[in-house]
N, CA, C and O atoms as CSV, one atom per row, in Angstrom:
chain,resi,resn,atom,element,x,y,z
A,1,GLU,N,N,0.885,-1.411,0.086
A,1,GLU,CA,C,0.086,-0.090,0.165
A,1,GLU,C,C,0.844,1.120,0.064
A,1,GLU,O,O,1.796,1.286,0.827
A,2,TYR,N,N,0.449,2.226,-1.025
A,2,TYR,CA,C,1.365,3.448,-0.971
A,2,TYR,C,C,0.442,4.613,-0.857
A,2,TYR,O,O,-0.509,4.542,-1.635
A,3,ARG,N,N,0.473,5.630,-0.118
A,3,ARG,CA,C,-0.286,6.528,-0.390
A,3,ARG,C,C,0.004,7.830,-0.851
A,3,ARG,O,O,0.847,8.598,-0.388
A,4,ASP,N,N,-0.823,8.031,-1.875
A,4,ASP,CA,C,-0.436,9.330,-2.781
A,4,ASP,C,C,-1.698,9.877,-3.423
A,4,ASP,O,O,-2.746,9.232,-3.392
A,5,VAL,N,N,-1.606,10.982,-3.965
A,5,VAL,CA,C,-2.839,11.657,-4.712
A,5,VAL,C,C,-3.239,11.074,-5.932
A,5,VAL,O,O,-4.399,11.177,-6.331
A,6,THR,N,N,-2.096,10.284,-6.740
A,6,THR,CA,C,-2.388,9.924,-7.934
A,6,THR,C,C,-2.167,8.315,-7.869
A,6,THR,O,O,-1.854,7.896,-6.755
A,7,ILE,N,N,-2.252,7.621,-8.620
A,7,ILE,CA,C,-1.799,5.933,-8.924
A,7,ILE,C,C,-0.436,6.275,-9.224
A,7,ILE,O,O,0.465,5.889,-8.480
A,8,ASN,N,N,-0.139,7.165,-10.543
A,8,ASN,CA,C,1.180,7.267,-11.003
A,8,ASN,C,C,2.248,7.890,-9.866
A,8,ASN,O,O,3.455,7.949,-10.103
A,9,GLY,N,N,1.720,8.297,-8.738
A,9,GLY,CA,C,2.712,8.783,-7.697
A,9,GLY,C,C,2.813,7.621,-6.833
A,9,GLY,O,O,3.855,7.576,-6.179
A,10,ALA,N,N,1.953,6.625,-6.660
A,10,ALA,CA,C,2.117,5.501,-5.729
A,10,ALA,C,C,3.116,4.644,-6.584
A,10,ALA,O,O,4.120,4.154,-6.067
A,11,VAL,N,N,2.859,4.508,-7.683
A,11,VAL,CA,C,3.810,3.627,-8.472
A,11,VAL,C,C,5.207,4.113,-8.307
A,11,VAL,O,O,6.079,3.347,-7.899
A,12,SER,N,N,5.460,5.374,-8.612
A,12,SER,CA,C,6.864,5.860,-8.348
A,12,SER,C,C,7.314,5.926,-6.983
A,12,SER,O,O,8.500,6.179,-6.771
A,13,GLN,N,N,6.456,5.714,-5.961
A,13,GLN,CA,C,6.934,5.229,-4.460
A,13,GLN,C,C,7.219,3.874,-4.472
A,13,GLN,O,O,8.330,3.600,-4.020
A,14,MET,N,N,6.504,2.892,-4.878
A,14,MET,CA,C,6.872,1.622,-5.025
A,14,MET,C,C,8.164,1.532,-5.918
A,14,MET,O,O,9.087,0.823,-5.518
A,15,TYR,N,N,8.245,2.020,-6.768
A,15,TYR,CA,C,9.801,1.804,-7.572
A,15,TYR,C,C,10.983,2.201,-6.827
A,15,TYR,O,O,12.096,1.692,-6.952
A,16,SER,N,N,10.579,3.389,-5.844
A,16,SER,CA,C,11.787,3.879,-5.106
A,16,SER,C,C,11.657,2.923,-3.993
A,16,SER,O,O,12.776,2.477,-3.737
A,17,GLU,N,N,10.809,2.457,-3.276
A,17,GLU,CA,C,11.042,1.620,-2.140
A,17,GLU,C,C,11.731,0.273,-2.628
A,17,GLU,O,O,12.629,-0.241,-1.961
A,18,MET,N,N,11.230,-0.333,-3.938
A,18,MET,CA,C,11.720,-1.521,-4.178
A,18,MET,C,C,13.479,-1.563,-4.519
A,18,MET,O,O,14.293,-2.478,-4.390
A,19,ALA,N,N,13.636,-0.063,-5.031
A,19,ALA,CA,C,15.137,0.075,-5.483
A,19,ALA,C,C,15.925,0.081,-4.221
A,19,ALA,O,O,16.995,-0.513,-4.088
A,20,GLY,N,N,15.287,0.840,-3.232
A,20,GLY,CA,C,16.125,1.003,-1.823
A,20,GLY,C,C,15.984,0.072,-0.807
A,20,GLY,O,O,16.950,0.109,-0.045
A,21,ARG,N,N,15.075,-0.818,-0.481
A,21,ARG,CA,C,14.937,-2.050,0.267
A,21,ARG,C,C,15.608,-3.131,-0.463
A,21,ARG,O,O,16.567,-3.629,0.127
A,22,HIS,N,N,15.326,-3.584,-1.573
A,22,HIS,CA,C,15.582,-4.841,-2.073
A,22,HIS,C,C,16.442,-4.642,-3.435
A,22,HIS,O,O,16.530,-5.611,-4.188
A,23,ARG,N,N,16.983,-3.607,-3.728
A,23,ARG,CA,C,18.044,-3.079,-4.616
A,23,ARG,C,C,17.393,-3.924,-6.155
A,23,ARG,O,O,18.051,-4.579,-6.963
A,24,ALA,N,N,16.133,-3.668,-6.172
A,24,ALA,CA,C,15.393,-4.254,-7.487
A,24,ALA,C,C,15.693,-3.157,-8.565
A,24,ALA,O,O,15.793,-1.976,-8.233
A,25,GLN,N,N,15.834,-3.571,-9.863
A,25,GLN,CA,C,15.881,-2.573,-11.047
A,25,GLN,C,C,14.380,-2.350,-11.466
A,25,GLN,O,O,13.644,-3.310,-11.239
A,26,PRO,N,N,13.865,-1.352,-11.983
A,26,PRO,CA,C,12.952,-0.747,-12.514
A,26,PRO,C,C,12.434,-1.917,-13.696
A,26,PRO,O,O,11.246,-2.196,-13.855
A,27,GLY,N,N,13.348,-2.422,-14.334
A,27,GLY,CA,C,12.748,-3.400,-15.458
A,27,GLY,C,C,12.590,-4.575,-14.830
A,27,GLY,O,O,11.749,-5.263,-15.409
A,28,THR,N,N,13.021,-5.050,-13.953
A,28,THR,CA,C,12.991,-6.491,-13.361
A,28,THR,C,C,11.534,-6.507,-12.488
A,28,THR,O,O,11.052,-7.559,-12.069
A,29,ILE,N,N,10.947,-5.262,-12.292
A,29,ILE,CA,C,9.540,-5.030,-11.357
A,29,ILE,C,C,8.186,-5.227,-12.403
A,29,ILE,O,O,7.922,-4.468,-13.335
A,30,GLN,N,N,7.482,-6.317,-12.047
A,30,GLN,CA,C,6.152,-6.356,-12.830
A,30,GLN,C,C,4.972,-5.834,-11.992
A,30,GLN,O,O,4.720,-6.349,-10.902
A,31,ILE,N,N,4.375,-4.998,-12.400
A,31,ILE,CA,C,3.196,-4.744,-11.662
A,31,ILE,C,C,1.683,-5.399,-12.235
A,31,ILE,O,O,1.179,-5.173,-13.335
A,32,ILE,N,N,1.216,-6.142,-11.306
A,32,ILE,CA,C,0.083,-6.931,-11.606
A,32,ILE,C,C,-1.044,-6.286,-11.340
A,32,ILE,O,O,-1.986,-6.902,-11.840
A,33,ASN,N,N,-1.461,-5.097,-10.648
A,33,ASN,CA,C,-2.484,-4.824,-9.961
A,33,ASN,C,C,-2.343,-3.403,-9.488
A,33,ASN,O,O,-1.458,-3.257,-8.645
A,34,THR,N,N,-3.062,-2.230,-9.860
A,34,THR,CA,C,-3.223,-1.284,-9.216
A,34,THR,C,C,-4.724,-1.016,-8.640
A,34,THR,O,O,-5.622,-1.489,-9.336
A,35,ALA,N,N,-5.053,-0.425,-7.641
A,35,ALA,CA,C,-6.129,0.031,-7.276
A,35,ALA,C,C,-6.401,0.962,-6.263
A,35,ALA,O,O,-5.438,1.209,-5.537
A,36,THR,N,N,-7.502,1.575,-6.003
A,36,THR,CA,C,-7.518,2.663,-5.086
A,36,THR,C,C,-8.401,2.067,-4.082
A,36,THR,O,O,-9.514,1.628,-4.373
A,37,LEU,N,N,-7.682,2.043,-2.348
A,37,LEU,CA,C,-8.438,1.677,-1.673
A,37,LEU,C,C,-9.040,2.500,-0.727
A,37,LEU,O,O,-8.711,3.664,-0.502
A,38,LYS,N,N,-10.309,1.611,0.058
A,38,LYS,CA,C,-11.003,2.797,1.069
A,38,LYS,C,C,-10.045,2.556,2.254
A,38,LYS,O,O,-9.193,1.672,2.332
A,39,PRO,N,N,-10.349,3.527,3.182
A,39,PRO,CA,C,-9.651,3.504,4.381
A,39,PRO,C,C,-9.779,2.389,5.202
A,39,PRO,O,O,-8.860,1.910,5.866
A,40,SER,N,N,-10.793,2.024,5.160
A,40,SER,CA,C,-11.068,0.507,6.062
A,40,SER,C,C,-10.269,-0.434,5.173
A,40,SER,O,O,-9.605,-1.181,5.892
A,41,GLU,N,N,-10.133,-0.613,4.229
A,41,GLU,CA,C,-9.139,-1.580,3.533
A,41,GLU,C,C,-8.020,-1.734,3.671
A,41,GLU,O,O,-7.472,-2.818,3.469
A,42,CYS,N,N,-7.305,-0.477,4.122
A,42,CYS,CA,C,-5.816,-0.590,4.291
A,42,CYS,C,C,-5.340,-1.242,5.644
A,42,CYS,O,O,-5.956,-1.315,6.707
A,43,LYS,N,N,-4.114,-1.684,5.332
A,43,LYS,CA,C,-3.560,-2.693,6.142
A,43,LYS,C,C,-2.097,-2.325,6.877
A,43,LYS,O,O,-1.645,-2.603,7.988
A,44,ARG,N,N,-1.538,-1.527,5.677
A,44,ARG,CA,C,0.037,-1.294,6.648
A,44,ARG,C,C,0.063,-0.161,7.372
A,44,ARG,O,O,-0.676,0.758,7.016
A,45,ASP,N,N,0.852,-0.011,8.446
A,45,ASP,CA,C,0.575,0.579,9.611
A,45,ASP,C,C,0.957,2.025,9.313
A,45,ASP,O,O,0.361,2.910,9.926
A,46,HIS,N,N,1.987,2.372,8.341
A,46,HIS,CA,C,2.390,3.780,7.791
A,46,HIS,C,C,1.364,4.450,7.091
A,46,HIS,O,O,1.417,5.653,6.838
A,47,VAL,N,N,0.311,3.613,6.731
A,47,VAL,CA,C,-0.950,4.249,6.016
A,47,VAL,C,C,-1.833,4.489,6.764
A,47,VAL,O,O,-2.396,5.582,6.703
A,48,LEU,N,N,-2.218,3.492,7.724
A,48,LEU,CA,C,-2.998,3.843,8.641
A,48,LEU,C,C,-3.129,4.864,9.750
A,48,LEU,O,O,-4.205,5.340,10.112
A,49,GLU,N,N,-1.733,5.214,10.349
A,49,GLU,CA,C,-1.613,6.424,10.871
A,49,GLU,C,C,-2.042,7.855,10.527
A,49,GLU,O,O,-2.276,8.790,11.292
A,50,MET,N,N,-2.097,7.786,8.956
A,50,MET,CA,C,-2.424,9.018,8.275
A,50,MET,C,C,-4.299,9.225,8.322
A,50,MET,O,O,-4.890,10.256,8.001
A,51,HIS,N,N,-4.895,8.026,8.777
A,51,HIS,CA,C,-6.164,8.191,8.614
A,51,HIS,C,C,-6.732,9.145,9.773
A,51,HIS,O,O,-7.894,9.548,9.704
A,52,ASN,N,N,-5.954,9.473,10.760
A,52,ASN,CA,C,-6.482,10.063,11.933
A,52,ASN,C,C,-6.937,11.578,11.232
A,52,ASN,O,O,-6.444,12.054,10.210
A,53,SER,N,N,-7.907,12.128,11.991
A,53,SER,CA,C,-8.549,13.145,11.200
A,53,SER,C,C,-7.989,14.577,12.064
A,53,SER,O,O,-8.207,15.735,11.707
A,54,SER,N,N,-7.243,14.162,13.241
A,54,SER,CA,C,-6.986,15.241,14.110
A,54,SER,C,C,-5.231,15.588,13.798
A,54,SER,O,O,-4.520,16.206,14.591
A,55,LEU,N,N,-4.885,15.170,12.798
A,55,LEU,CA,C,-3.470,15.541,12.404
A,55,LEU,C,C,-3.243,16.996,12.133
A,55,LEU,O,O,-4.039,17.751,11.576
A,56,LYS,N,N,-2.007,17.306,12.617
A,56,LYS,CA,C,-1.587,18.703,12.610
A,56,LYS,C,C,-0.158,18.711,11.960
A,56,LYS,O,O,0.618,17.767,12.110
A,57,TYR,N,N,0.119,19.745,11.286
A,57,TYR,CA,C,1.682,19.612,10.598
A,57,TYR,C,C,2.060,21.219,11.164
A,57,TYR,O,O,1.323,22.111,11.585
A,58,PRO,N,N,3.524,21.151,10.974
A,58,PRO,CA,C,3.915,22.713,11.475
A,58,PRO,C,C,3.869,23.713,10.423
A,58,PRO,O,O,4.083,23.474,9.235
A,59,VAL,N,N,3.589,24.802,10.899
A,59,VAL,CA,C,3.479,25.847,9.995
A,59,VAL,C,C,4.639,26.398,9.783
A,59,VAL,O,O,5.287,26.794,10.752
A,60,ILE,N,N,5.199,26.552,8.307
A,60,ILE,CA,C,6.670,26.788,7.867
A,60,ILE,C,C,6.434,28.555,7.667
A,60,ILE,O,O,5.709,28.986,6.770
A,61,ARG,N,N,7.033,29.306,8.472
A,61,ARG,CA,C,7.453,30.525,8.225
A,61,ARG,C,C,8.297,31.063,7.176
A,61,ARG,O,O,9.481,30.869,7.454
A,62,LYS,N,N,8.124,31.690,6.031
A,62,LYS,CA,C,8.898,32.039,4.987
A,62,LYS,C,C,9.564,33.338,5.543
A,62,LYS,O,O,9.056,34.243,6.205
A,63,VAL,N,N,10.796,33.185,5.106
A,63,VAL,CA,C,11.746,34.602,5.754
A,63,VAL,C,C,11.749,35.400,4.441
A,63,VAL,O,O,11.905,34.904,3.325
A,64,PRO,N,N,11.568,36.625,4.699
A,64,PRO,CA,C,11.460,37.533,3.399
A,64,PRO,C,C,13.019,37.963,2.858
A,64,PRO,O,O,14.011,38.326,3.489
A,65,LEU,N,N,12.826,37.794,1.672
A,65,LEU,CA,C,14.479,38.083,0.746
A,65,LEU,C,C,14.716,39.437,1.248
A,65,LEU,O,O,13.853,40.249,1.583
A,66,VAL,N,N,16.123,39.603,1.261
A,66,VAL,CA,C,16.942,40.879,1.332
A,66,VAL,C,C,17.010,41.441,0.099
A,66,VAL,O,O,17.032,40.641,-0.836
A,67,ALA,N,N,17.052,42.642,-0.170
A,67,ALA,CA,C,17.243,43.297,-1.335
A,67,ALA,C,C,18.664,42.618,-1.780
A,67,ALA,O,O,19.397,42.048,-0.971
A,68,LYS,N,N,18.928,42.742,-3.040
A,68,LYS,CA,C,20.017,42.113,-3.914
A,68,LYS,C,C,21.397,42.811,-3.246
A,68,LYS,O,O,22.406,42.243,-2.826
A,69,LYS,N,N,21.052,44.368,-3.302
A,69,LYS,CA,C,22.511,45.239,-3.000
A,69,LYS,C,C,22.835,44.998,-1.346
A,69,LYS,O,O,23.897,45.391,-0.862
A,70,LEU,N,N,21.912,44.384,-0.627
A,70,LEU,CA,C,22.196,44.255,0.752
A,70,LEU,C,C,22.679,43.062,1.143
A,70,LEU,O,O,23.120,42.803,2.262
A,71,ARG,N,N,22.577,42.174,0.018
A,71,ARG,CA,C,23.064,40.866,0.471
A,71,ARG,C,C,24.743,40.810,0.760
A,71,ARG,O,O,25.614,41.625,0.455
A,72,THR,N,N,24.842,39.404,1.532
A,72,THR,CA,C,26.440,39.445,1.346
A,72,THR,C,C,26.745,37.964,1.270
A,72,THR,O,O,25.763,37.234,1.411
A,73,THR,N,N,27.880,37.396,1.079
A,73,THR,CA,C,28.140,36.016,1.328
A,73,THR,C,C,28.582,35.505,2.494
A,73,THR,O,O,28.869,34.312,2.589
A,74,PHE,N,N,28.687,36.379,3.536
A,74,PHE,CA,C,29.144,35.934,4.796
A,74,PHE,C,C,28.372,36.524,5.640
A,74,PHE,O,O,28.297,37.727,5.388
A,75,LYS,N,N,27.648,36.141,6.705
A,75,LYS,CA,C,27.217,36.786,7.868
A,75,LYS,C,C,27.635,36.466,9.135
A,75,LYS,O,O,27.999,35.337,9.464
A,76,ALA,N,N,27.582,37.676,10.048
A,76,ALA,CA,C,28.352,37.612,11.329
A,76,ALA,C,C,27.414,37.233,12.470
A,76,ALA,O,O,27.824,37.142,13.628
A,77,ARG,N,N,25.908,36.974,12.054
A,77,ARG,CA,C,25.079,36.460,13.043
A,77,ARG,C,C,24.284,35.283,12.286
A,77,ARG,O,O,24.328,35.132,11.065
A,78,ARG,N,N,23.561,34.480,13.157
A,78,ARG,CA,C,22.633,33.655,12.666
A,78,ARG,C,C,21.395,34.251,12.004
A,78,ARG,O,O,20.884,35.302,12.392
A,79,PRO,N,N,20.915,33.486,10.927
A,79,PRO,CA,C,19.662,34.175,10.599
A,79,PRO,C,C,18.341,33.850,11.275
A,79,PRO,O,O,18.110,32.891,12.012
A,80,MET,N,N,17.539,34.788,10.904
A,80,MET,CA,C,16.499,34.635,11.696
A,80,MET,C,C,15.298,33.594,10.717
A,80,MET,O,O,14.908,33.714,9.555
A,81,THR,N,N,14.963,32.563,11.809
A,81,THR,CA,C,13.910,31.504,10.826
A,81,THR,C,C,12.551,32.024,10.983
A,81,THR,O,O,11.658,31.359,10.458
A,82,PHE,N,N,12.217,33.144,11.640
A,82,PHE,CA,C,10.873,33.562,12.034
A,82,PHE,C,C,10.706,34.881,11.634
A,82,PHE,O,O,11.681,35.632,11.666
A,83,VAL,N,N,9.346,35.381,11.167
A,83,VAL,CA,C,8.884,36.669,11.231
A,83,VAL,C,C,8.357,37.418,12.189
A,83,VAL,O,O,7.296,36.920,12.566
A,84,ARG,N,N,8.664,38.528,12.826
A,84,ARG,CA,C,8.238,39.096,13.903
A,84,ARG,C,C,6.753,39.579,13.501
A,84,ARG,O,O,6.052,40.171,14.322
């Protein structure tokens, strides 16, 4: 089972996993069937943990870019990772 928005994305995940875990070449993998599963039909743990409706993800705060004429290669202080 692979969780993705499209079947093509799920197939790409499968190729990556087979190459990483089993050292399988893409030409040696034969896909027999693809299907979209309902949440009640899922079995794998990493897919089931995404079914929780109260999942929260961190908010990424984007740092505004400095004007080109004010940019330097080296900074004497650490960058700010949040906007005040």
